[in-house]
Coordinates of N, CA and C and ligand atoms in Angstrom, one line a residue:
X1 N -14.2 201.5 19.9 CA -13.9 202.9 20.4 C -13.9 203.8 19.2
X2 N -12.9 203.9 17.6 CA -12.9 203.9 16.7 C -14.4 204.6 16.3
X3 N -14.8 202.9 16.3 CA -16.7 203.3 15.4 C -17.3 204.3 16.5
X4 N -17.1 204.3 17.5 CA -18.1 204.9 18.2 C -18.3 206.2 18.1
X5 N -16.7 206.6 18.0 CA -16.4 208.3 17.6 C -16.7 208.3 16.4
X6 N -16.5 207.6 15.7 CA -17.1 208.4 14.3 C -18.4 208.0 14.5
X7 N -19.2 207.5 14.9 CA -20.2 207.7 14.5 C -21.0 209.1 15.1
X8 N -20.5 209.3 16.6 CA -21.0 210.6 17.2 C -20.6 211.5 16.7
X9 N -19.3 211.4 16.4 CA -18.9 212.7 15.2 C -19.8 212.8 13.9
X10 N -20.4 211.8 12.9 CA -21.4 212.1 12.0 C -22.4 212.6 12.3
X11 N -22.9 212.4 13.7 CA -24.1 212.3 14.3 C -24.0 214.1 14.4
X12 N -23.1 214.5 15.3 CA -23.2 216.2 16.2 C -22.6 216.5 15.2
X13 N -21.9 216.5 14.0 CA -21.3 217.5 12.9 C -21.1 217.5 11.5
X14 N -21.2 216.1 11.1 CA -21.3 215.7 9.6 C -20.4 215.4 9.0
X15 N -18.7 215.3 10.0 CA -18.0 215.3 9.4 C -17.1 214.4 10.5
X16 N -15.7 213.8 10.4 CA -14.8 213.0 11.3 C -14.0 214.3 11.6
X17 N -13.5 214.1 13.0 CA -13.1 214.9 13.6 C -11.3 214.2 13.9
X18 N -10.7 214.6 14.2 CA -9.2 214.4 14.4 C -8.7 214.4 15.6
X19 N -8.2 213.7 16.3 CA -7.9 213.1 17.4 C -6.6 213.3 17.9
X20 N -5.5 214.1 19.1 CA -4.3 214.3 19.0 C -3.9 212.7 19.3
X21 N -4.4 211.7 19.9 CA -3.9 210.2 20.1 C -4.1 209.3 19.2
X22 N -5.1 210.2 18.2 CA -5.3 209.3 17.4 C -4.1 208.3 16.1
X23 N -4.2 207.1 16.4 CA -3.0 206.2 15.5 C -2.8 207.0 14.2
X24 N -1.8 207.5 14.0 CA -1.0 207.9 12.6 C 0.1 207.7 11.8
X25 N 0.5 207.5 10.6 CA 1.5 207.4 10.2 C 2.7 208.5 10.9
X26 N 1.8 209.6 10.8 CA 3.0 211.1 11.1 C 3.4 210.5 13.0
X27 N 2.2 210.0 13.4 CA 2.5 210.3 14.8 C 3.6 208.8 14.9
X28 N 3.3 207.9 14.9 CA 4.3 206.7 14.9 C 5.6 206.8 14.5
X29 N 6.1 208.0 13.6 CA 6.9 208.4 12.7 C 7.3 209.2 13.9
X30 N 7.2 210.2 14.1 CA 7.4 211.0 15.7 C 7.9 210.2 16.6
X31 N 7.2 209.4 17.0 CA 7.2 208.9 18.4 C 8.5 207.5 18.2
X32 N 9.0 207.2 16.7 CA 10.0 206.2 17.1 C 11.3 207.3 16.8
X33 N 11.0 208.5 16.2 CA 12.4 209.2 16.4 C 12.5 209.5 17.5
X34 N 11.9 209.9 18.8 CA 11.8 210.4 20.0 C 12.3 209.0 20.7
X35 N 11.7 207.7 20.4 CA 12.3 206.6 21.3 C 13.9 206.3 20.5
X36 N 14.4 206.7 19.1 CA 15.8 205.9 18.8 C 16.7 207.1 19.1
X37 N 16.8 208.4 19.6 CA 17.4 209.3 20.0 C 18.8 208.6 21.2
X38 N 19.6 208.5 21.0 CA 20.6 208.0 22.1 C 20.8 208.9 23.2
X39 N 20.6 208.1 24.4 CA 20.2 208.4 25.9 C 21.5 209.7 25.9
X40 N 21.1 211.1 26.5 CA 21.7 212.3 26.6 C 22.7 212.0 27.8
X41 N 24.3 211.8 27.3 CA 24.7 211.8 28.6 C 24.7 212.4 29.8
X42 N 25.3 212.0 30.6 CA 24.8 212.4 32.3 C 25.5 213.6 32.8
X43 N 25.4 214.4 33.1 CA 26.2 215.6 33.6 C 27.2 215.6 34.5
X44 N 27.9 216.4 34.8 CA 29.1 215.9 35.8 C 28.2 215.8 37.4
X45 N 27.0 217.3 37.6 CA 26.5 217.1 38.6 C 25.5 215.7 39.1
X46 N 25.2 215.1 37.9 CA 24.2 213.7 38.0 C 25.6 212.8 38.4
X47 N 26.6 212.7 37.6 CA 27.7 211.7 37.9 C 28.2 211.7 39.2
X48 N 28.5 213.2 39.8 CA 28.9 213.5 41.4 C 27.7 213.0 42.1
X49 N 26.3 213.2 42.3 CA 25.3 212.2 42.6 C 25.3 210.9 43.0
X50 N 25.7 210.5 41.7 CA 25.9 209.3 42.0 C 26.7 208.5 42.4
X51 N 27.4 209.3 42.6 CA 28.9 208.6 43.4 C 28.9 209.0 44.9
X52 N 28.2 210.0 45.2 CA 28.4 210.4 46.7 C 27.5 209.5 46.9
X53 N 26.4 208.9 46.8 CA 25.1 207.7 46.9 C 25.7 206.9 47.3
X54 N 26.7 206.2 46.3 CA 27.1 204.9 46.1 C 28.5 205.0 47.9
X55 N 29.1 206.0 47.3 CA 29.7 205.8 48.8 C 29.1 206.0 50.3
X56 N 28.5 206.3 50.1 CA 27.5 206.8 51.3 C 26.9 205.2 51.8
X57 N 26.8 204.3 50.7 CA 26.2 202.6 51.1 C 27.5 201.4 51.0
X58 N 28.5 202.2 50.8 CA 29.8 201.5 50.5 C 30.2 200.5 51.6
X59 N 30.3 199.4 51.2 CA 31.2 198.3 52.5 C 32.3 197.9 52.0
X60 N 33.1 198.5 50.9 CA 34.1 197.7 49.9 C 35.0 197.4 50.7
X61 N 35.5 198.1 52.0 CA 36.5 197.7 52.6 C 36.5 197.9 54.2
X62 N 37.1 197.7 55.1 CA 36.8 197.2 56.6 C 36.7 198.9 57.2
X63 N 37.1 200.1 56.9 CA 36.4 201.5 57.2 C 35.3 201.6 57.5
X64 N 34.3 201.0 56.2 CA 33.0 201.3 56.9 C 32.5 200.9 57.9
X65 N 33.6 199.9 59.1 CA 32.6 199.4 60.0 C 32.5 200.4 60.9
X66 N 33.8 201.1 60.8 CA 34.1 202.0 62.2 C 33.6 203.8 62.0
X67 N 32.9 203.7 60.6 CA 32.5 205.4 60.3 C 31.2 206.3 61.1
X68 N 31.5 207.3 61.3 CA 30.0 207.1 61.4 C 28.9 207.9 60.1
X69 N 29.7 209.1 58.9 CA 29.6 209.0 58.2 C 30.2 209.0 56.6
X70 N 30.1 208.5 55.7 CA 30.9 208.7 54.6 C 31.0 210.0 54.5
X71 N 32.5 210.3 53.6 CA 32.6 211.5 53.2 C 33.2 211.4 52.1
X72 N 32.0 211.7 50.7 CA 32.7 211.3 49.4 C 33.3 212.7 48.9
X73 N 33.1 213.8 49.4 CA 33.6 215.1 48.7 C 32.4 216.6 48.7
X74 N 33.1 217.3 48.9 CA 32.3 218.7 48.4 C 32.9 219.8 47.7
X75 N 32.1 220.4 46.8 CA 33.0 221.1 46.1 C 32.0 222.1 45.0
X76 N 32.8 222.7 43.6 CA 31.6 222.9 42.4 C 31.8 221.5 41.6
X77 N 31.4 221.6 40.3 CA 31.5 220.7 39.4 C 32.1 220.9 38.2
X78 N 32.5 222.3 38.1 CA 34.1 222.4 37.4 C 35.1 223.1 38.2
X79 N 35.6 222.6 39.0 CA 37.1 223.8 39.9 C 37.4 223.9 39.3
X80 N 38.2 224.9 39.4 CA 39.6 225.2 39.2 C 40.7 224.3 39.8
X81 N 40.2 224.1 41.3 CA 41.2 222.7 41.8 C 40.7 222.0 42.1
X82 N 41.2 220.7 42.3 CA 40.6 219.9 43.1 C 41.5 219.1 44.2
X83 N 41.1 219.2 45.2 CA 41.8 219.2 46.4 C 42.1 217.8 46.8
X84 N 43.1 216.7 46.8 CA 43.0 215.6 47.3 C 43.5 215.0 48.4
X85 N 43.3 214.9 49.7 CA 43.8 214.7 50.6 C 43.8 213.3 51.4
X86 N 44.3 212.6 52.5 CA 44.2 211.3 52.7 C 43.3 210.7 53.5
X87 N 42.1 210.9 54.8 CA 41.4 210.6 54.9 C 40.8 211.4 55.9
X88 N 39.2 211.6 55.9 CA 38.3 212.0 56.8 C 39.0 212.0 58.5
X89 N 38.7 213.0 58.9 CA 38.9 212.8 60.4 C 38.2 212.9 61.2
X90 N 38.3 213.0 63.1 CA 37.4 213.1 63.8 C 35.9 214.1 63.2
X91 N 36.0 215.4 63.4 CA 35.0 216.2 62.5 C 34.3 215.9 61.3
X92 N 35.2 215.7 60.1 CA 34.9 215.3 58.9 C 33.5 214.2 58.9
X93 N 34.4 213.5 59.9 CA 33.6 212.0 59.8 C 31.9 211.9 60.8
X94 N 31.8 212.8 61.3 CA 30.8 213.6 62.3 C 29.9 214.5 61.4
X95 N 30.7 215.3 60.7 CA 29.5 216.1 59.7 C 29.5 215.5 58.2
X96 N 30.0 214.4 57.4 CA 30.3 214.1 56.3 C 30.6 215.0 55.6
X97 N 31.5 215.6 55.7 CA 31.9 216.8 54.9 C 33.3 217.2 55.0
X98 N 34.4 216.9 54.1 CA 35.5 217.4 54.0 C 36.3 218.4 54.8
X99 N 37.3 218.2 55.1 CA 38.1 219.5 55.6 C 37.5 220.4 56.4
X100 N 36.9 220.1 57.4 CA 35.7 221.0 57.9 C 36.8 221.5 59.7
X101 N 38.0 220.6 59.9 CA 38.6 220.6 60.9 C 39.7 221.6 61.0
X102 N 40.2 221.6 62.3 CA 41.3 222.4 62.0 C 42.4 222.7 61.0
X103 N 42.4 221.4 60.6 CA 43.3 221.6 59.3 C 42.6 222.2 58.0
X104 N 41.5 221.8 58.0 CA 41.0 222.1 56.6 C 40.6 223.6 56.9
X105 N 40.2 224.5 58.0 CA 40.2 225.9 58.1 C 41.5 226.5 57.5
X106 N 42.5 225.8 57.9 CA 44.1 226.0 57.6 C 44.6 226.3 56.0
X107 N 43.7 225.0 55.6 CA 44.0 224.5 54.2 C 43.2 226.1 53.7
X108 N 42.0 226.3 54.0 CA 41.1 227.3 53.1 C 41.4 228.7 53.7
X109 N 42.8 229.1 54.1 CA 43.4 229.6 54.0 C 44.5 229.8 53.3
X110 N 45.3 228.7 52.9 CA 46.4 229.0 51.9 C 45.4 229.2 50.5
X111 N 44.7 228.2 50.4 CA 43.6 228.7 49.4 C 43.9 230.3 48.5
X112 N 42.9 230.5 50.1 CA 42.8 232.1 49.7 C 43.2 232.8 49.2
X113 N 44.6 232.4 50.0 CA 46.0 233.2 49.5 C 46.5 232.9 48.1
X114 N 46.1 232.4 47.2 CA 46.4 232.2 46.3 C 45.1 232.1 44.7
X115 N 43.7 232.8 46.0 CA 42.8 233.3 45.1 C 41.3 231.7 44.9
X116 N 41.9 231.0 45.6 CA 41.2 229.8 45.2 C 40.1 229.6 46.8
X117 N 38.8 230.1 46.4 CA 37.8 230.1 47.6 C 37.4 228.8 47.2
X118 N 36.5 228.0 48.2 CA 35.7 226.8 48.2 C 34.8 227.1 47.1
X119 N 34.4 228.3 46.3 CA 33.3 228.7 45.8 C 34.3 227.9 44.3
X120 N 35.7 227.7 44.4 CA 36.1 227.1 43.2 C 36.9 226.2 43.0
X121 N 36.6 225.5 44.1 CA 37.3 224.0 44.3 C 36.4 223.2 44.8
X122 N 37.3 221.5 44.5 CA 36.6 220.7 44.8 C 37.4 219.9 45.9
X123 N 36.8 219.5 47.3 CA 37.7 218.6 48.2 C 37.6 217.5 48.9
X124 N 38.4 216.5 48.2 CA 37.9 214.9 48.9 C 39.3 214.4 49.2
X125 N 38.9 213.0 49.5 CA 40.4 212.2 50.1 C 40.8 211.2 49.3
X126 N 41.7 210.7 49.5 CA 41.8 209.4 49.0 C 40.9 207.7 49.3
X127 N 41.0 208.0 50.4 CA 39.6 206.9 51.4 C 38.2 207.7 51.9
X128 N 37.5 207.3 51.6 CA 36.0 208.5 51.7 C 35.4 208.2 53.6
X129 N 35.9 206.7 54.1 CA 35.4 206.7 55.2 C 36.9 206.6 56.5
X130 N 36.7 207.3 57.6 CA 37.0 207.7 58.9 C 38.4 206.6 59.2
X131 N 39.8 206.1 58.8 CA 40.3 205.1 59.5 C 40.4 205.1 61.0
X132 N 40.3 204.1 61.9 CA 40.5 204.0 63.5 C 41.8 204.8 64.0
X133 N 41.7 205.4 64.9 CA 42.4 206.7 65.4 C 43.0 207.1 64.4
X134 N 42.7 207.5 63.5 CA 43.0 208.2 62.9 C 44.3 207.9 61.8
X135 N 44.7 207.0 61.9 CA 45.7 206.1 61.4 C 45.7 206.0 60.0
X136 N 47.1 206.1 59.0 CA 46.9 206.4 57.7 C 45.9 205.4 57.3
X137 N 45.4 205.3 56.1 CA 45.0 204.4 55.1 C 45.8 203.5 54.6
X138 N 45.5 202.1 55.0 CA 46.5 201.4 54.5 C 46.6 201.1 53.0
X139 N 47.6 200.5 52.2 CA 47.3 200.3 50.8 C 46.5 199.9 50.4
X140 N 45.4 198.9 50.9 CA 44.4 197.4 50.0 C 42.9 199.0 50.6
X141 N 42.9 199.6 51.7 CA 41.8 200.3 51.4 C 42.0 201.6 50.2
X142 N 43.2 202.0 50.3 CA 43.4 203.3 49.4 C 42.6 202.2 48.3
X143 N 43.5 201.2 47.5 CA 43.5 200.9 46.4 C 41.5 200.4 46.4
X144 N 40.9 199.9 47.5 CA 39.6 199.2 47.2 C 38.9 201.1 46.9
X145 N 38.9 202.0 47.6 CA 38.1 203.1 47.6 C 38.7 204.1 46.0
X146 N 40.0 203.8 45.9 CA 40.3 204.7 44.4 C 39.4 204.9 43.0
X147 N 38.8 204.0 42.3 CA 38.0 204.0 41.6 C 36.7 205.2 41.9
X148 N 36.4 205.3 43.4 CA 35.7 206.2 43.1 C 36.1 208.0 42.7
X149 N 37.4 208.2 43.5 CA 38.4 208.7 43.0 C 38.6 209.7 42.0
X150 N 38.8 208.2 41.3 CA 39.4 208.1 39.5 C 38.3 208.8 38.9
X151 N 36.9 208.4 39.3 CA 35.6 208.7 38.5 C 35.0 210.1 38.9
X152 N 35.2 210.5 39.9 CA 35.3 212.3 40.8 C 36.4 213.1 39.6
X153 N 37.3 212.5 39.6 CA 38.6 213.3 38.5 C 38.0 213.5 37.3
X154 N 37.7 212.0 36.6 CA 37.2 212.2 35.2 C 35.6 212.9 35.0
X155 N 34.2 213.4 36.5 CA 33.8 213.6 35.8 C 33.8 215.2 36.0
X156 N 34.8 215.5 37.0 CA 35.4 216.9 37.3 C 36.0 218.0 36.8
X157 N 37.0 217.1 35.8 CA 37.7 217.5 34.9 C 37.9 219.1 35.4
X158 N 39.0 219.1 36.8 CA 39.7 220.3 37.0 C 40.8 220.9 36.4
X159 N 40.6 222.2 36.6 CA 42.3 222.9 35.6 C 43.5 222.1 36.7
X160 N 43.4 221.7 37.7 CA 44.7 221.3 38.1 C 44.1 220.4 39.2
X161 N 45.0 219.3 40.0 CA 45.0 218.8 40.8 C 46.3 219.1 42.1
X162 N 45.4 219.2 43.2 CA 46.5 219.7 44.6 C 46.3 218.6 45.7
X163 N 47.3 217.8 45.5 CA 47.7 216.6 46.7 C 48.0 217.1 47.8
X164 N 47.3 217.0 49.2 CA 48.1 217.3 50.6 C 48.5 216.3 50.6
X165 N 49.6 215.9 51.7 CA 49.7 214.8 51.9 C 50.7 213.7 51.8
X166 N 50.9 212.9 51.7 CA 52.4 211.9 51.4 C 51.2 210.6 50.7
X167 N 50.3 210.4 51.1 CA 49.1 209.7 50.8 C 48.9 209.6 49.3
X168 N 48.4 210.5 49.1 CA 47.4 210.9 47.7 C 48.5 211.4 47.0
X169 N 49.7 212.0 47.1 CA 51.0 212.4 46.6 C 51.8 211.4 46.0
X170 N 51.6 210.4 46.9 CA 52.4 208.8 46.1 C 51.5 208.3 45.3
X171 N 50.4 208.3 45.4 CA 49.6 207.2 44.9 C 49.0 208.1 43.5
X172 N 48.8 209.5 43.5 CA 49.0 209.6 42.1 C 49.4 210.3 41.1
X173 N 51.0 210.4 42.3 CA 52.1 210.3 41.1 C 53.1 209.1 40.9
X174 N 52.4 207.8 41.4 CA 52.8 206.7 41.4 C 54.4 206.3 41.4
X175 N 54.5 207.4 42.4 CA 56.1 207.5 43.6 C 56.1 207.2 45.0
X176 N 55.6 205.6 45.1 CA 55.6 205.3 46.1 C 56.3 205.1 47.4
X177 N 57.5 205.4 47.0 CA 58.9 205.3 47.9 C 59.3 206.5 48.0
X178 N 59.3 207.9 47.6 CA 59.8 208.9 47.7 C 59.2 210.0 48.7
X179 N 60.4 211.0 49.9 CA 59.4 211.6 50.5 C 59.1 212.9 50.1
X180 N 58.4 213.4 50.9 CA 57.7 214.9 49.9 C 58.5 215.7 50.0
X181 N 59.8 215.8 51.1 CA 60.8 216.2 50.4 C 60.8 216.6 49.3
X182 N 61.2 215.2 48.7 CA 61.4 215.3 47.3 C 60.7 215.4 46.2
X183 N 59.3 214.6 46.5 CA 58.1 214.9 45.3 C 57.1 216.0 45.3
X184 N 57.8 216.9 45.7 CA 56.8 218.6 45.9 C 57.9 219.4 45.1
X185 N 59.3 218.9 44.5 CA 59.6 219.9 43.8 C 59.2 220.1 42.8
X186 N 58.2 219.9 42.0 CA 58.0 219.5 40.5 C 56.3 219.5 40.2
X187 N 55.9 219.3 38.9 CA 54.7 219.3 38.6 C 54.5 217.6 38.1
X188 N 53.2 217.3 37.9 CA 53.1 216.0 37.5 C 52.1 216.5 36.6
X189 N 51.9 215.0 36.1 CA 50.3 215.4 35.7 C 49.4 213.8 35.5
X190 N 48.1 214.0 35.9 CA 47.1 212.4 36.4 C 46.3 212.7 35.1
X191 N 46.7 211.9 34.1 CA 45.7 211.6 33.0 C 45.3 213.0 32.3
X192 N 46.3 214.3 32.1 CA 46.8 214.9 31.0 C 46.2 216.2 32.4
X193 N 46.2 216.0 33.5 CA 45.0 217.3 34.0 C 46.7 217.6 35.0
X194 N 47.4 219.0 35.7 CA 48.5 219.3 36.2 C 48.1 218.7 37.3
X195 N 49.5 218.3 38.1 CA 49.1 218.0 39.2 C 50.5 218.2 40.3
X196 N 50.0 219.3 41.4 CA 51.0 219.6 42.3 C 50.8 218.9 43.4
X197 N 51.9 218.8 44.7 CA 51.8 218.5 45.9 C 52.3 219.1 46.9
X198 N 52.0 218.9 48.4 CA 52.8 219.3 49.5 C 52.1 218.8 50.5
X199 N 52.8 219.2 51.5 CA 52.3 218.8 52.6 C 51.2 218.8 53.3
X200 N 50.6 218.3 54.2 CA 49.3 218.0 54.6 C 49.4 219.4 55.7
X201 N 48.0 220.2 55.9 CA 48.0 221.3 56.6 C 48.3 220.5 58.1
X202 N 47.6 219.5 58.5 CA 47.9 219.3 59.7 C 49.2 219.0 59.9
X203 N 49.8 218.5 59.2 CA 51.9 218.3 59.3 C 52.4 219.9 59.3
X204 N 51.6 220.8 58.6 CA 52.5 222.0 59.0 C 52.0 222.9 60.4
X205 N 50.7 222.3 60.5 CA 50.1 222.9 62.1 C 51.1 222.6 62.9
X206 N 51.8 221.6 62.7 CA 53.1 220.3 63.9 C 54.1 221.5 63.9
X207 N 54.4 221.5 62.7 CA 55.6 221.7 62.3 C 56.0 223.0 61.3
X208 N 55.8 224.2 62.0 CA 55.5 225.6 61.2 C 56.8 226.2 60.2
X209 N 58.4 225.5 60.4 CA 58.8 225.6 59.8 C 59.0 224.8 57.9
X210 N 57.7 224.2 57.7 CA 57.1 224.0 57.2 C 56.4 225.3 55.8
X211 N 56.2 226.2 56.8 CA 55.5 227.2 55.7 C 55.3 228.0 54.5
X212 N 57.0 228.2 54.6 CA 58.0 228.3 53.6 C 57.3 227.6 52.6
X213 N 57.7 226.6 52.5 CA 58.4 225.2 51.7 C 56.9 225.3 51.3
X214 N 55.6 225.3 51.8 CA 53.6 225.0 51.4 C 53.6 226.1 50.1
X215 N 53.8 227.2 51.1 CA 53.8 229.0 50.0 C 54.5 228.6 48.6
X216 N 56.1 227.9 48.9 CA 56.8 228.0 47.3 C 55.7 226.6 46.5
X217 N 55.0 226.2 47.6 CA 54.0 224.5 46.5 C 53.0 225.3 45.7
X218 N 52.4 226.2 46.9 CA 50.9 227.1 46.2 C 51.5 228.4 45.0
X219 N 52.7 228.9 45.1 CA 52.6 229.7 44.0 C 53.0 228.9 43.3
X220 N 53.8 227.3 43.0 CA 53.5 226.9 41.9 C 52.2 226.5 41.4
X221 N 51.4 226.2 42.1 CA 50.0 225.8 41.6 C 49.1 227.3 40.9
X222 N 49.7 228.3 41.7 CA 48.8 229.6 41.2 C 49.5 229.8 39.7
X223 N 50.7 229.2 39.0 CA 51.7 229.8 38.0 C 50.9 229.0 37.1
X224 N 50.6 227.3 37.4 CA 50.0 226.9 36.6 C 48.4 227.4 36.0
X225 N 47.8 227.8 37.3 CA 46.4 227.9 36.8 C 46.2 229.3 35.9
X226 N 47.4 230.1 36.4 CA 47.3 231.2 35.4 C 47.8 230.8 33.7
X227 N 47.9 229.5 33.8 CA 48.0 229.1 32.0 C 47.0 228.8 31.6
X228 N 45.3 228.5 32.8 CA 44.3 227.9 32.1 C 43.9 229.1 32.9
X229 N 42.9 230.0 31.7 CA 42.2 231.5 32.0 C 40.8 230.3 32.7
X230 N 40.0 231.5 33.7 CA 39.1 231.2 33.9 C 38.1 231.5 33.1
X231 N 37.0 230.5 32.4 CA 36.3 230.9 31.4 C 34.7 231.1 32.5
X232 N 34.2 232.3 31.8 CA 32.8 232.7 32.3 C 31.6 231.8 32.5
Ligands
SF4_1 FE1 34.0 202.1 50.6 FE2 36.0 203.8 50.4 FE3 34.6 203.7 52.6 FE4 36.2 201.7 52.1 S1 36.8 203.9 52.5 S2 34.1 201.6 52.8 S3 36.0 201.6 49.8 S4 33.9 204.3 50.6

């Protein structure tokens, strides 16, 4: 191939002609700095990808027999919060999509009220698929479905985390015997990122004397986020 070009190149011009494929020291030199470059990590949006994927084929634990779709989360990919609640419900589990029920209209209301639209939060559960009537999550599923979780938080990295729930409230502020009573007076914090809690909207739909007590949870969460400015 080589001889042939040069020779047609002597032939039509008198001279060798230059080849952009042609084998070179410069180009081989190129082409192994472009291959020893270390693989560019993955974005938070490629990492949320791939975890909604992965749950979406999930059988880790006896939920997905009875789902009809997973629901790993919806949100941005830096909140300001990130919403954690305890598992999909009738609706949720019908459109795969978070808080879409009457409680979660409820929830994106207190929201509001305290400046935080869906345009800047993120919201999932603690279990991604539907339990049977609706029945908490038991321990061995929380704990098989958490890791995906854990990996939502770390590649999320929100200014704060907001537990509904008695659920997602024990498990990670790893106060497993206490009731929200008592573990909504205070701030925590899940691997250095703030973390508040209260009650689940649908427990205060029950129970409206309740409201009070959500209001003094969210302006503590609004006191904190005004320590982390929102950057442009
Ligand atoms: Fe998998 Fe979590 Fe669904 Fe269980 S609840 S099947 S661990 S995604």
């Amino acid at each position: 191939m080589r001889l042939t070009r040069l020779a047609s190149d002597y032939l039509a011009t008198g001279y060798r002609r230059t080849y952009d494929s042609e084998p070179s020291f410069e180009n081989a030199d190129r082409r192994l700095k472009v291959e020893n470059q270390p693989p560019k990590p993955a974005t938070p949006a490629q990492i949320m990808g791939r975890i909604e994927e992965t749950v979406r084929a999930c059988t880790n634990c006896r939920l997905h027999l009875g789902r009809k779709k997973a629901v790993p989360g919806e949100g941005v990919c830096s909140p300001r919060v990130m919403i954690i609640g305890e598992a999909p419900g009738e609706e949720e589990d019908a459109q795969g999509k978070p808080f879409v029920g009457t409680a979660g209209q409820y929830l994106a209301k207190w929201m509001d009220a305290i400046g935080i639209s869906r345009g800047k939060s993120y919201m999932t559960n603690m279990v991604k698929c539907k339990p049977p009537q609706n029945r908490q999550p038991s321990d061995d599923e929380c704990a098989q479905c958490f890791p995906y979780l854990e990996e939502q938080i770390a590649a999320l990295k929100p200014a704060a985390i907001l537990c509904v729930g008695l659920v997602s409230s024990r498990l990670l502020t790893r106060r497993l015997d206490v009731a929200m009573a008592t573990l909504r007076d205070r701030v925590y914090e899940y691997k250095g990122t703030p973390l508040c809690v209260t009650y689940h909207p649908s427990a205060v739909l029950r129970d409206q004397t309740l409201r009070k007590i959500v209001w003094e949870d969210l302006k503590r969460l609004q006191t904190i986020l005004e320590q982390f400015p929102e950057t442009a």
